[in-house]
Short mmCIF file of C-alpha atoms in Angstrom, two decimals:
data_model
loop_
_atom_site.label_atom_id
_atom_site.label_comp_id
_atom_site.label_asym_id
_atom_site.label_seq_id
_atom_site.Cartn_x
_atom_site.Cartn_y
_atom_site.Cartn_z
CA MET C 29 -4.98 21.90 14.62
CA ILE C 30 -4.74 21.09 10.91
CA LEU C 31 -3.10 17.85 9.82
CA CYS C 32 -1.84 18.06 6.25
CA GLU C 33 -0.34 15.15 4.34
CA ILE C 34 1.36 15.21 0.96
CA GLN C 35 -0.02 12.49 -1.34
CA PRO C 36 -1.76 10.28 1.23
CA ARG C 37 -1.49 6.57 0.59
CA VAL C 38 -4.85 5.87 -1.01
CA PRO C 39 -5.94 3.50 -3.75
CA PRO C 40 -4.81 4.75 -7.17
CA ALA C 41 -8.15 4.05 -8.78
CA GLY C 42 -11.79 4.39 -7.90
CA PRO C 43 -13.90 7.22 -6.51
CA ARG C 44 -13.40 8.35 -2.96
CA ALA C 45 -16.93 9.59 -2.41
CA SER C 46 -18.95 7.65 0.14
CA VAL C 47 -16.14 5.19 0.79
CA PRO C 48 -16.97 3.21 3.95
CA CYS C 49 -14.50 3.77 6.73
CA SER C 50 -13.57 0.10 6.59
CA CYS C 51 -12.21 0.32 3.05
CA PRO C 52 -8.57 1.19 3.92
CA LEU C 53 -8.36 -1.77 6.28
CA SER C 54 -10.11 -4.02 3.77
CA GLN C 55 -7.57 -3.37 1.07
CA LEU C 56 -4.63 -3.74 3.46
CA TRP C 57 -5.76 -7.06 4.88
CA LEU C 58 -6.58 -8.44 1.47
CA HIS C 59 -2.86 -7.95 0.83
CA THR C 60 -1.54 -8.86 4.25
CA LEU C 61 -3.45 -12.13 4.64
CA CYS C 62 -1.52 -13.57 1.72
CA ALA C 63 1.76 -11.73 1.97
CA GLN C 64 4.13 -14.67 2.41
CA PRO C 65 4.99 -16.05 -1.04
CA SER C 66 5.23 -19.77 -1.64
CA ALA C 67 6.66 -21.61 -4.62
CA PRO C 68 4.83 -20.61 -7.80
CA THR C 69 2.49 -23.02 -9.53
CA PRO C 70 4.54 -25.46 -11.65
CA SER C 71 4.56 -24.89 -15.37
CA ALA C 72 2.91 -27.84 -17.02
CA VAL C 73 1.58 -26.72 -20.36
CA LEU C 74 2.46 -24.83 -23.51
CA ALA C 75 5.45 -22.57 -24.14
CA ARG C 76 4.40 -19.59 -22.09
CA ALA C 77 5.74 -17.25 -19.42
CA SER C 78 4.41 -19.24 -16.45
CA LEU C 79 1.36 -20.18 -14.52
CA PRO C 80 0.28 -17.65 -11.87
CA GLY C 81 2.03 -17.95 -8.56
CA LEU C 82 1.76 -16.40 -5.14
CA HIS C 83 2.36 -12.70 -4.87
CA LYS C 84 3.33 -9.93 -2.56
CA GLU C 85 2.30 -6.69 -4.19
CA GLU C 86 3.69 -3.22 -4.59
CA TRP C 87 1.07 -0.51 -4.78
CA ALA C 88 0.33 1.24 -8.06
CA VAL C 89 2.24 -1.10 -10.35
CA PRO C 90 0.82 -3.65 -12.80
CA PRO C 91 0.44 -7.18 -11.39
CA CYS C 92 3.37 -9.47 -12.14
CA ILE C 93 2.34 -12.96 -13.11
CA LYS C 94 4.52 -15.56 -11.39
CA GLY C 95 5.79 -14.65 -8.00
CA GLY C 96 5.68 -10.89 -8.37
CA ILE C 97 5.92 -8.97 -5.13
CA ARG C 98 3.71 -5.97 -4.54
CA LEU C 99 4.59 -3.91 -1.50
CA LEU C 100 1.92 -1.37 -0.71
CA GLY C 101 3.59 2.01 -0.54
CA GLY C 102 6.97 0.33 -0.13
CA MET C 103 10.42 1.59 -0.92
CA GLU C 104 11.36 -0.87 -3.61
CA LYS C 105 10.08 -3.39 -6.12
CA ARG C 106 11.30 -6.74 -4.86
CA PRO C 107 12.45 -9.51 -7.24
CA ALA C 108 10.11 -12.32 -8.15
CA GLY C 109 9.80 -14.70 -5.25
CA GLY C 110 9.46 -17.82 -7.36
CA GLY C 111 12.07 -17.13 -9.99
CA GLY C 112 11.44 -17.21 -13.71
CA GLN C 113 10.44 -14.44 -16.04
CA VAL C 114 8.15 -11.68 -14.84
CA VAL C 115 5.77 -10.79 -17.63
CA THR C 116 3.73 -7.58 -17.72
CA GLY C 117 1.79 -6.03 -20.55
CA PRO C 118 2.27 -2.47 -21.78
CA ASP C 119 0.74 0.04 -19.41
CA PRO C 120 0.11 3.64 -20.51
CA MET C 121 -0.31 4.63 -16.86
CA ALA C 122 3.13 3.37 -15.83
CA ALA C 123 4.72 6.83 -15.73
CA LEU C 124 1.89 8.24 -13.62
CA ARG C 125 1.99 5.27 -11.27
CA LYS C 126 5.75 5.63 -10.87
CA ALA C 127 5.36 9.32 -10.07
CA ARG C 128 2.64 8.59 -7.53
CA ARG C 129 4.76 5.91 -5.91
CA GLN C 130 7.77 8.22 -5.65
CA GLU C 131 5.66 10.98 -4.13
CA GLN C 132 4.18 8.56 -1.61
CA LEU C 133 7.66 7.51 -0.52
CA VAL C 134 8.50 11.02 0.67
CA SER C 135 5.14 11.64 2.25
CA LYS C 136 5.38 14.05 5.17
CA ARG C 137 2.76 15.41 7.50
CA LEU C 138 2.34 18.87 8.88
CA LEU C 139 0.67 19.87 12.12
CA ARG C 140 -0.09 23.55 11.86
CA GLU C 141 -2.12 25.93 14.01
CA ASP C 142 -4.19 28.60 12.28
CA SER C 143 -2.62 31.04 14.72
CA ALA C 144 0.69 30.73 12.85
CA ALA C 145 -0.56 33.15 10.20
CA GLU C 146 -1.75 35.59 12.84
CA GLU C 147 1.67 35.51 14.48
CA GLY C 148 3.20 36.36 11.10
CA GLY C 149 0.81 39.25 10.58
CA GLN C 150 -1.33 37.44 7.98
CA ASP C 151 -5.08 36.99 7.87
CA ARG C 152 -5.07 33.87 5.66
CA PRO C 153 -3.50 30.71 7.13
CA ASP C 154 -3.34 29.03 3.71
CA VAL C 155 -0.96 31.62 2.20
CA VAL C 156 2.72 30.62 2.07
CA PRO C 157 4.93 33.57 3.00
CA ASP C 158 7.36 35.09 0.54
CA PRO C 159 11.06 34.24 1.01
CA LEU C 160 12.99 36.52 3.33
CA SER C 161 16.37 38.01 2.58
CA GLU C 162 19.38 36.82 4.56
CA ASP C 163 19.35 40.06 6.56
CA GLU C 164 15.68 39.59 7.43
CA VAL C 165 16.30 36.00 8.53
CA LEU C 166 19.23 37.15 10.64
CA GLU C 167 17.06 39.81 12.27
CA LEU C 168 14.44 37.16 13.12
CA LEU C 169 17.11 34.97 14.68
CA ARG C 170 18.44 37.87 16.76
CA GLY C 171 14.91 38.63 17.94
CA VAL C 172 14.58 35.04 19.11
CA GLN C 173 17.98 35.12 20.79
CA ARG C 174 17.26 38.27 22.78
CA GLY C 175 15.93 37.49 26.20
CA SER C 176 13.09 39.98 26.01
CA GLU C 177 9.44 39.44 26.88
CA ASP C 178 8.69 39.60 23.15
CA ARG C 179 10.61 36.39 22.45
CA LYS C 180 7.47 34.28 22.07
CA ARG C 181 6.11 36.65 19.41
CA SER C 182 9.49 36.53 17.63
CA LEU C 183 9.29 32.74 17.62
CA GLY C 184 5.81 32.95 16.13
CA ARG C 185 7.07 35.20 13.33
CA LEU C 186 9.97 32.82 12.74
CA ARG C 187 7.61 29.87 12.54
CA TRP C 188 5.51 31.67 9.95
CA ALA C 189 8.59 32.57 7.89
CA LEU C 190 9.88 28.98 8.02
CA GLN C 191 6.91 27.83 5.98
CA ASN C 192 8.93 29.03 2.98
CA GLU C 193 11.66 26.59 1.87
CA GLU C 194 14.07 29.30 0.74
CA THR C 195 13.83 30.89 4.16
CA GLN C 196 14.38 27.49 5.78
CA GLN C 197 17.64 27.00 3.92
CA LYS C 198 18.88 30.50 4.78
CA PHE C 199 17.99 29.93 8.42
CA VAL C 200 19.83 26.62 8.88
CA ARG C 201 22.93 28.12 7.25
CA LEU C 202 23.11 30.83 9.92
CA ASP C 203 25.64 30.11 12.64
CA GLY C 204 23.91 29.21 15.89
CA SER C 205 20.38 28.98 14.42
CA ILE C 206 19.68 25.34 15.29
CA ARG C 207 21.56 25.71 18.57
CA THR C 208 19.27 28.58 19.52
CA LEU C 209 16.11 26.61 18.68
CA THR C 210 17.45 23.59 20.56
CA GLY C 211 18.10 25.75 23.63
CA LEU C 212 14.54 27.11 23.59
CA PHE C 213 13.14 23.65 22.84
CA THR C 214 14.80 22.33 26.01
CA SER C 215 13.98 25.35 28.19
CA SER C 216 11.78 25.23 31.27
CA LEU C 217 9.33 27.79 29.82
CA ALA C 218 6.48 25.77 28.38
CA ASP C 219 5.20 28.43 25.97
CA LEU C 220 8.65 29.03 24.46
CA GLN C 221 9.30 25.30 24.35
CA LEU C 222 6.11 24.71 22.36
CA GLU C 223 6.85 27.54 19.90
CA ALA C 224 10.38 26.22 19.36
CA ALA C 225 8.92 22.75 18.74
CA ARG C 226 6.64 24.22 16.08
CA CYS C 227 9.62 25.89 14.37
CA LEU C 228 11.51 22.60 14.33
CA HIS C 229 8.42 20.90 12.96
CA GLU C 230 8.29 23.37 10.06
CA LEU C 231 11.95 22.58 9.30
CA SER C 232 11.28 18.83 9.42
CA HIS C 233 8.62 19.26 6.73
CA SER C 234 11.15 20.61 4.25
CA SER C 235 11.82 18.64 1.07
CA VAL C 236 15.47 19.76 1.13
CA PRO C 237 17.64 17.04 2.72
CA THR C 238 20.18 19.49 4.15
CA VAL C 239 17.43 21.20 6.16
CA ALA C 240 16.36 17.90 7.71
CA GLU C 241 19.95 16.91 8.51
CA ALA C 242 20.51 20.27 10.19
CA CYS C 243 18.02 19.07 12.81
CA LEU C 244 20.22 16.12 13.83
CA PRO C 245 21.28 17.74 17.16
CA VAL C 246 17.70 17.81 18.37
CA THR C 247 16.71 14.16 17.77
CA SER C 248 17.69 12.92 21.23
CA TYR C 249 15.54 15.64 22.82
CA LEU C 250 12.61 14.78 20.57
CA LEU C 251 12.77 11.21 21.89
CA THR C 252 13.08 12.38 25.49
CA TYR C 253 10.03 14.61 25.29
CA LEU C 254 7.80 11.85 23.95
CA SER C 255 7.14 10.98 27.57
CA GLY C 256 6.05 14.53 28.39
CA GLN C 257 2.78 15.61 29.94
CA SER C 258 1.51 17.83 27.10
CA LEU C 259 -0.47 15.96 24.46
CA GLU C 260 0.09 18.67 21.84
CA PHE C 261 3.82 18.74 22.54
CA THR C 262 4.12 14.96 22.32
CA GLU C 263 2.19 14.93 19.05
CA LEU C 264 4.48 17.62 17.60
CA CYS C 265 7.57 15.63 18.58
CA LEU C 266 6.19 12.46 16.98
CA TYR C 267 5.36 14.02 13.63
CA THR C 268 8.65 15.94 13.60
CA LEU C 269 10.49 12.66 14.10
CA GLY C 270 8.43 10.97 11.38
CA ASN C 271 9.22 13.73 8.90
CA LEU C 272 12.93 13.59 9.68
CA VAL C 273 13.03 9.81 9.44
CA VAL C 274 11.62 9.68 5.91
CA GLU C 275 14.02 12.32 4.62
CA SER C 276 17.42 11.32 5.94
CA GLU C 277 19.29 8.06 6.44
CA ALA C 278 21.65 9.96 8.73
CA VAL C 279 18.71 10.75 11.02
CA ARG C 280 17.64 7.08 11.10
CA LYS C 281 21.17 5.91 11.87
CA GLN C 282 21.30 8.33 14.78
CA LEU C 283 17.85 7.50 16.15
CA LEU C 284 18.31 3.73 16.31
CA PRO C 285 21.17 3.75 18.86
CA GLN C 286 19.37 6.54 20.70
CA GLY C 287 16.57 4.03 21.36
CA ILE C 288 13.70 5.09 19.14
CA ILE C 289 12.20 1.57 19.04
CA PRO C 290 11.94 1.19 22.87
CA VAL C 291 10.54 4.72 23.10
CA LEU C 292 7.87 3.95 20.49
CA ALA C 293 7.12 0.69 22.32
CA SER C 294 6.36 2.79 25.38
CA CYS C 295 4.31 5.39 23.49
CA ILE C 296 2.14 2.76 21.82
CA GLN C 297 0.63 2.04 25.23
CA SER C 298 -0.69 5.62 25.50
CA PRO C 299 -4.46 6.04 25.99
CA HIS C 300 -4.51 9.03 23.62
CA GLU C 301 -5.59 8.41 20.05
CA ALA C 302 -3.56 11.34 18.69
CA VAL C 303 -0.38 9.93 20.21
CA LEU C 304 -1.10 6.43 18.90
CA GLU C 305 -1.66 7.72 15.39
CA GLY C 306 1.62 9.65 15.59
CA VAL C 307 3.45 6.52 16.75
CA GLY C 308 2.02 4.64 13.79
CA TYR C 309 3.21 7.35 11.43
CA VAL C 310 6.78 7.33 12.78
CA LEU C 311 6.94 3.55 12.76
CA SER C 312 5.58 3.25 9.22
CA GLN C 313 8.21 5.71 8.00
CA LEU C 314 10.96 3.69 9.68
CA LEU C 315 9.68 0.44 8.20
CA GLN C 316 9.83 1.86 4.67
CA ALA C 317 13.55 2.62 4.94
CA LYS C 318 15.86 0.66 2.66
CA GLU C 319 17.75 -0.68 5.67
CA ALA C 320 14.55 -1.74 7.48
CA PRO C 321 14.76 -5.52 6.72
CA THR C 322 18.15 -5.86 8.41
CA GLU C 323 18.36 -3.02 10.92
CA ILE C 324 14.85 -1.97 11.94
CA ILE C 325 12.35 -4.83 11.55
CA PRO C 326 14.33 -7.24 13.81
CA LEU C 327 14.30 -4.59 16.57
CA VAL C 328 10.57 -4.06 16.14
CA LEU C 329 9.81 -7.79 16.25
CA ASP C 330 11.94 -8.14 19.38
CA SER C 331 9.84 -5.52 21.20
CA VAL C 332 6.26 -5.37 22.46
CA LEU C 333 5.22 -3.36 19.40
CA PRO C 334 3.79 -6.25 17.32
CA GLN C 335 1.27 -7.39 19.91
CA HIS C 336 0.03 -3.84 20.46
CA MET C 337 -0.14 -3.18 16.72
CA LEU C 338 -2.34 -6.24 16.18
CA GLN C 339 -4.57 -5.24 19.07
CA LEU C 340 -4.99 -1.67 17.79
CA VAL C 341 -5.67 -2.77 14.23
CA CYS C 342 -8.31 -5.28 15.24
CA SER C 343 -10.08 -2.76 17.49
CA GLY C 344 -10.28 -0.22 14.67
CA LEU C 345 -13.98 -0.81 14.04
CA LYS C 346 -14.84 0.24 17.58
CA ALA C 347 -12.69 3.37 17.82
CA GLY C 348 -9.64 4.97 16.29
CA MET C 349 -9.87 4.04 12.60
CA GLY C 350 -6.96 6.38 11.85
CA VAL C 351 -4.84 4.50 14.36
CA ALA C 352 -5.90 1.14 12.94
CA VAL C 353 -4.98 2.16 9.39
CA GLU C 354 -1.55 3.46 10.47
CA PHE C 355 -0.64 0.22 12.19
CA ALA C 356 -2.15 -1.80 9.35
CA TRP C 357 0.49 -0.18 7.13
CA CYS C 358 3.17 -1.05 9.70
CA LEU C 359 2.22 -4.72 9.78
CA HIS C 360 2.00 -4.78 6.00
CA TYR C 361 5.53 -3.41 5.63
CA ILE C 362 6.89 -5.94 8.12
CA ILE C 363 5.25 -8.91 6.42
CA CYS C 364 6.22 -7.85 2.92
CA ARG C 365 9.84 -7.04 3.74
CA HIS C 366 10.68 -9.76 6.26
CA LYS C 367 11.01 -13.41 5.30
CA ASP C 368 10.43 -15.01 8.67
CA ASN C 369 7.19 -13.83 10.30
CA VAL C 370 7.09 -16.44 13.05
CA VAL C 371 6.65 -13.72 15.68
CA LEU C 372 3.48 -12.38 14.10
CA LEU C 373 2.10 -15.86 13.48
CA ALA C 374 2.77 -16.82 17.10
CA LEU C 375 0.79 -13.75 18.19
CA GLY C 376 -2.22 -15.04 16.24
CA ALA C 377 -1.94 -12.65 13.30
CA MET C 378 -3.67 -14.96 10.81
CA PRO C 379 -6.87 -15.65 12.80
CA ALA C 380 -6.96 -12.02 13.97
CA LEU C 381 -6.70 -10.61 10.45
CA THR C 382 -9.15 -13.15 9.06
CA SER C 383 -11.66 -12.25 11.76
CA LEU C 384 -11.15 -8.57 11.05
CA LEU C 385 -11.74 -9.09 7.34
CA LEU C 386 -14.99 -10.89 8.11
CA ASP C 387 -16.03 -8.03 10.39
CA LEU C 388 -15.27 -5.55 7.62
CA ALA C 389 -17.30 -7.59 5.15
CA SER C 390 -20.23 -7.61 7.58
CA GLU C 391 -20.31 -3.81 7.39
CA ILE C 392 -21.46 -4.00 3.76
CA PRO C 393 -25.15 -3.14 3.22
CA GLN C 394 -27.53 -6.08 3.31
CA ASP C 395 -28.67 -5.49 -0.26
CA ALA C 396 -25.17 -6.18 -1.64
CA PRO C 397 -25.01 -9.16 -4.06
CA GLU C 398 -24.27 -12.52 -2.51
CA GLY C 399 -20.95 -14.25 -2.95
CA LEU C 400 -17.71 -12.33 -2.88
CA GLU C 401 -19.22 -9.37 -1.05
CA LEU C 402 -16.13 -7.19 -1.01
CA CYS C 403 -15.55 -7.89 -4.69
CA PHE C 404 -18.93 -6.56 -5.67
CA LEU C 405 -18.45 -3.06 -4.41
CA GLN C 406 -18.50 -1.66 -7.92
CA GLN C 407 -18.13 1.87 -6.60
CA HIS C 408 -14.76 0.81 -5.12
CA PRO C 409 -12.96 -1.03 -7.95
CA PHE C 410 -9.71 -1.20 -6.01
CA LEU C 411 -11.40 -3.64 -3.63
CA VAL C 412 -12.22 -5.90 -6.56
CA GLN C 413 -8.52 -6.07 -7.41
CA GLU C 414 -7.50 -6.73 -3.81
CA CYS C 415 -10.04 -9.54 -3.46
CA LEU C 416 -8.80 -11.13 -6.65
CA TRP C 417 -5.19 -10.89 -5.48
CA LEU C 418 -6.20 -12.67 -2.31
CA LEU C 419 -8.09 -15.35 -4.26
CA ASN C 420 -5.10 -15.78 -6.55
CA ASN C 421 -2.74 -16.33 -3.64
CA LEU C 422 -5.12 -18.74 -1.96
CA THR C 423 -5.68 -20.84 -5.07
CA ALA C 424 -2.26 -20.64 -6.71
CA ASP C 425 -0.83 -23.81 -5.24
CA ASP C 426 -3.55 -25.20 -3.00
CA PRO C 427 -6.23 -27.61 -4.30
CA PHE C 428 -8.20 -27.15 -1.05
CA PHE C 429 -8.98 -23.50 -1.76
CA CYS C 430 -9.78 -24.28 -5.38
CA SER C 431 -12.30 -26.87 -4.21
CA ALA C 432 -13.70 -24.43 -1.64
CA LEU C 433 -14.27 -21.80 -4.34
CA LEU C 434 -16.13 -24.38 -6.42
CA SER C 435 -18.19 -25.84 -3.58
CA LEU C 436 -19.25 -22.38 -2.41
CA ASP C 437 -20.59 -21.74 -5.92
CA LEU C 438 -18.49 -18.63 -6.37
CA LEU C 439 -17.75 -19.22 -10.05
CA PRO C 440 -20.68 -17.09 -11.28
CA ALA C 441 -19.40 -14.19 -9.18
CA LEU C 442 -15.90 -14.69 -10.54
CA LEU C 443 -17.13 -14.73 -14.14
CA GLN C 444 -18.89 -11.40 -13.61
CA LEU C 445 -15.54 -9.85 -12.72
CA LEU C 446 -14.05 -10.77 -16.10
CA THR C 447 -15.30 -7.45 -17.47
CA CYS C 448 -14.95 -5.31 -14.34
CA SER C 449 -11.70 -3.53 -15.31
CA GLN C 450 -8.47 -4.19 -17.17
CA MET C 451 -6.59 -5.36 -14.08
CA ALA C 452 -9.58 -7.30 -12.73
CA THR C 453 -9.85 -9.15 -16.05
CA VAL C 454 -6.26 -10.37 -15.81
CA LEU C 455 -6.61 -11.30 -12.16
CA ALA C 456 -9.92 -13.14 -12.63
CA LEU C 457 -8.39 -15.10 -15.50
CA THR C 458 -5.42 -15.85 -13.27
CA VAL C 459 -7.66 -17.35 -10.59
CA LEU C 460 -9.49 -19.41 -13.22
CA CYS C 461 -6.13 -20.69 -14.48
CA ASN C 462 -5.20 -21.70 -10.94
CA ILE C 463 -8.37 -23.78 -10.77
CA ALA C 464 -8.06 -25.28 -14.26
CA GLU C 465 -4.45 -26.27 -13.66
CA LYS C 466 -5.57 -28.68 -10.93
CA GLY C 467 -6.93 -31.18 -13.45
CA PRO C 468 -9.87 -32.59 -15.46
CA PHE C 469 -12.45 -32.50 -12.66
CA GLN C 470 -11.91 -28.82 -11.98
CA CYS C 471 -11.97 -28.03 -15.71
CA GLN C 472 -15.25 -29.88 -16.09
CA ARG C 473 -16.74 -27.79 -13.29
CA LEU C 474 -15.58 -24.64 -15.03
CA LEU C 475 -17.06 -25.74 -18.34
CA CYS C 476 -20.47 -26.29 -16.76
CA GLN C 477 -20.58 -22.51 -16.42
CA PRO C 478 -21.01 -20.29 -19.52
CA LEU C 479 -17.25 -19.88 -19.53
CA LEU C 480 -16.37 -20.32 -23.21
CA PRO C 481 -18.83 -17.64 -24.44
CA ARG C 482 -17.41 -15.29 -21.76
CA LEU C 483 -13.85 -15.83 -23.02
CA LEU C 484 -14.51 -15.02 -26.66
CA PRO C 485 -14.93 -11.23 -26.18
CA LEU C 486 -11.74 -11.18 -24.10
CA LEU C 487 -9.76 -12.47 -27.08
CA ALA C 488 -10.65 -9.25 -28.89
CA LEU C 489 -9.25 -7.00 -26.16
CA PRO C 490 -6.30 -4.72 -27.04
CA ASP C 491 -4.46 -5.77 -23.87
CA PRO C 492 -1.88 -8.51 -24.69
CA GLU C 493 -1.62 -9.49 -21.04
CA ALA C 494 -5.35 -10.23 -20.75
CA VAL C 495 -5.40 -12.03 -24.09
CA GLY C 496 -2.34 -14.07 -23.15
CA GLN C 497 -3.93 -15.14 -19.88
CA CYS C 498 -7.11 -16.03 -21.75
CA LEU C 499 -5.10 -18.23 -24.13
CA GLU C 500 -3.47 -19.84 -21.11
CA LEU C 501 -6.85 -20.71 -19.64
CA LEU C 502 -8.09 -22.12 -22.95
CA HIS C 503 -5.03 -24.32 -23.26
CA LEU C 504 -5.58 -25.76 -19.79
CA LEU C 505 -9.21 -26.46 -20.59
CA PHE C 506 -8.38 -28.15 -23.91
CA LEU C 507 -5.55 -30.10 -22.32
CA HIS C 508 -7.67 -31.60 -19.54
CA CYS C 509 -10.97 -31.70 -21.45
CA PRO C 510 -10.24 -32.14 -25.18
CA GLU C 511 -13.95 -32.11 -25.97
CA ALA C 512 -14.05 -28.44 -24.90
CA ALA C 513 -12.22 -27.53 -28.12
CA ALA C 514 -15.27 -28.55 -30.15
CA ASP C 515 -17.54 -26.38 -28.01
CA PHE C 516 -15.16 -23.49 -28.47
CA THR C 517 -15.21 -23.90 -32.26
CA ARG C 518 -19.02 -23.95 -32.32
CA HIS C 519 -18.96 -20.58 -30.52
CA GLY C 520 -16.71 -19.07 -33.20
CA GLY C 521 -13.47 -19.51 -31.33
CA HIS C 522 -11.51 -20.55 -34.42
CA GLN C 523 -11.80 -17.06 -35.93
CA ALA C 524 -11.00 -15.40 -32.62
CA LEU C 525 -7.71 -17.31 -32.43
CA GLU C 526 -6.71 -16.64 -36.03
CA GLN C 527 -6.57 -12.88 -35.43
CA HIS C 528 -3.61 -13.38 -33.07
CA GLN C 529 -1.45 -15.37 -35.48
CA SER C 530 0.35 -12.16 -36.44
CA THR C 531 0.87 -10.87 -32.88
CA PRO C 532 4.49 -11.68 -31.94
CA GLU C 533 3.94 -12.28 -28.21
CA LEU C 534 0.77 -14.32 -28.79
CA GLN C 535 1.20 -16.13 -32.10
CA GLU C 536 2.89 -19.25 -30.72
CA ARG C 537 0.16 -19.88 -28.19
CA ALA C 538 -2.60 -18.99 -30.63
CA GLN C 539 -1.21 -21.45 -33.18
CA ALA C 540 -0.96 -24.22 -30.59
CA LEU C 541 -4.62 -23.72 -29.72
CA LEU C 542 -5.63 -23.66 -33.39
CA ASP C 543 -3.94 -27.02 -33.83
CA MET C 544 -5.96 -28.39 -30.93
CA VAL C 545 -9.35 -27.10 -32.11
CA ARG C 546 -8.78 -28.47 -35.60
CA GLN C 547 -8.73 -32.00 -34.21
CA PRO C 548 -11.98 -33.98 -34.59
CA PRO C 549 -14.02 -33.58 -31.41
CA GLY C 550 -14.88 -37.26 -30.94
CA ALA C 551 -16.91 -36.58 -27.82
CA PRO C 552 -19.93 -34.59 -26.63
CA SER C 553 -19.41 -31.21 -24.97
CA ALA C 554 -17.66 -31.18 -21.65
CA CYS C 555 -20.71 -29.99 -19.77
CA GLN C 556 -22.99 -32.62 -21.35
CA ALA C 557 -20.48 -35.35 -20.58
CA THR C 558 -20.25 -34.46 -16.92
CA LEU C 559 -23.73 -33.29 -15.96
CA PRO C 560 -24.65 -36.67 -14.36
CA VAL C 561 -21.66 -36.30 -12.04
CA PHE C 562 -23.12 -33.16 -10.44
CA SER C 563 -26.79 -34.18 -10.45
#
């Protein structure tokens, strides 16, 4: 059986070759561990947009400084959690990212046997059939309706023909077409029942909403047969439901009172990996719906689903990585779209996810650089970004995590990421701002690293967002350690700032910094002044 998915939810950047199997879970948990936003870091310096705050993130969009919410693969871009202005720099990839996001939202999956082409008289299973005329579609329907021994073969030809969307639309417009399929789907003849299920599955894969809504009469039977004995039949029913759910709000509104959540809660206890992965797919589609926060997530949290989801995700390294990734998405959607996650916390989600992340990190080869192991997977740049988002959320309003980052001597690793990629530059600067904002001691620790020489090249970048964040960091350093301004001038910083005096979005901050560096130093360099403290 071939499982096809349109635009799978994968990182938008970075090569896919030789990606460790743990990578999908790594990126999800780096989001999920910090998904509950707190109040953003208070603004204390300079006329600027804001200091970085805590974030939930939406996949494939630029990071939003101050309380931006990023929902991986989600249905909507949520408003800033901490209030204030959301500032993003110009992004030439915005249109592409938007298109990717929209395609991901209507992602459907197709279970298809190679035998479908043979039933349609074709040798190549990858060839989509030509559209049939209305008379030809009617003849196919009549062949299915006739109670002859050849009915199974007629169903096979119909299934082949329904791979074409024009034919699908003509079929559902025929009087009695769905009623006929429903009758065969509920018959006592297993072979006809399975063929009818495959026809319905082809219809569910249509991108035309009217085709999906034509399948409304069969949804209650799809739920009923999820407890059937045939693994293939159960899998077909699950993916058919998942395809219908993502396409039509009418289908979702019908399935909820029909009891889809209790049925999925029963199916998630199946010993079969294929069934579990199908359950995860259906549930993830439900949780992306616009009405999920009010109508679906409360039902899920009130069931046994959360405890089983956590268990399946955390056992993903042993078996069933596909299952683990599906339910990782489910938990991510719940956390990002639901304000009160007491249920998940009570089930031990935080220690479980933290332990899982450590297990994933332990899978990295022993010759990987020390420090932020996941961050240093240069062949997987999306992991660098996810690690930095996690660090940002940990340090944004918590001195403890800032101190931990310093005491673990992770600053050198963080400085290396300043030139990793455009997004990593902004995020690394954001984390450094979080640390510097905590006060003079933290700034002195930063200045004992070769920080100022590392910042100078960043001021020449064409990205206003990165430059603006660099100016923010410099202002914090000069504010808490005035002697740092003299060091900056000796490194040629004065000229670097002057080039931004004519940039509208940067000139005010650049001028404020120029005023600071023009003041007489009156003290030795910050690092020289504080070296005895750390000796």
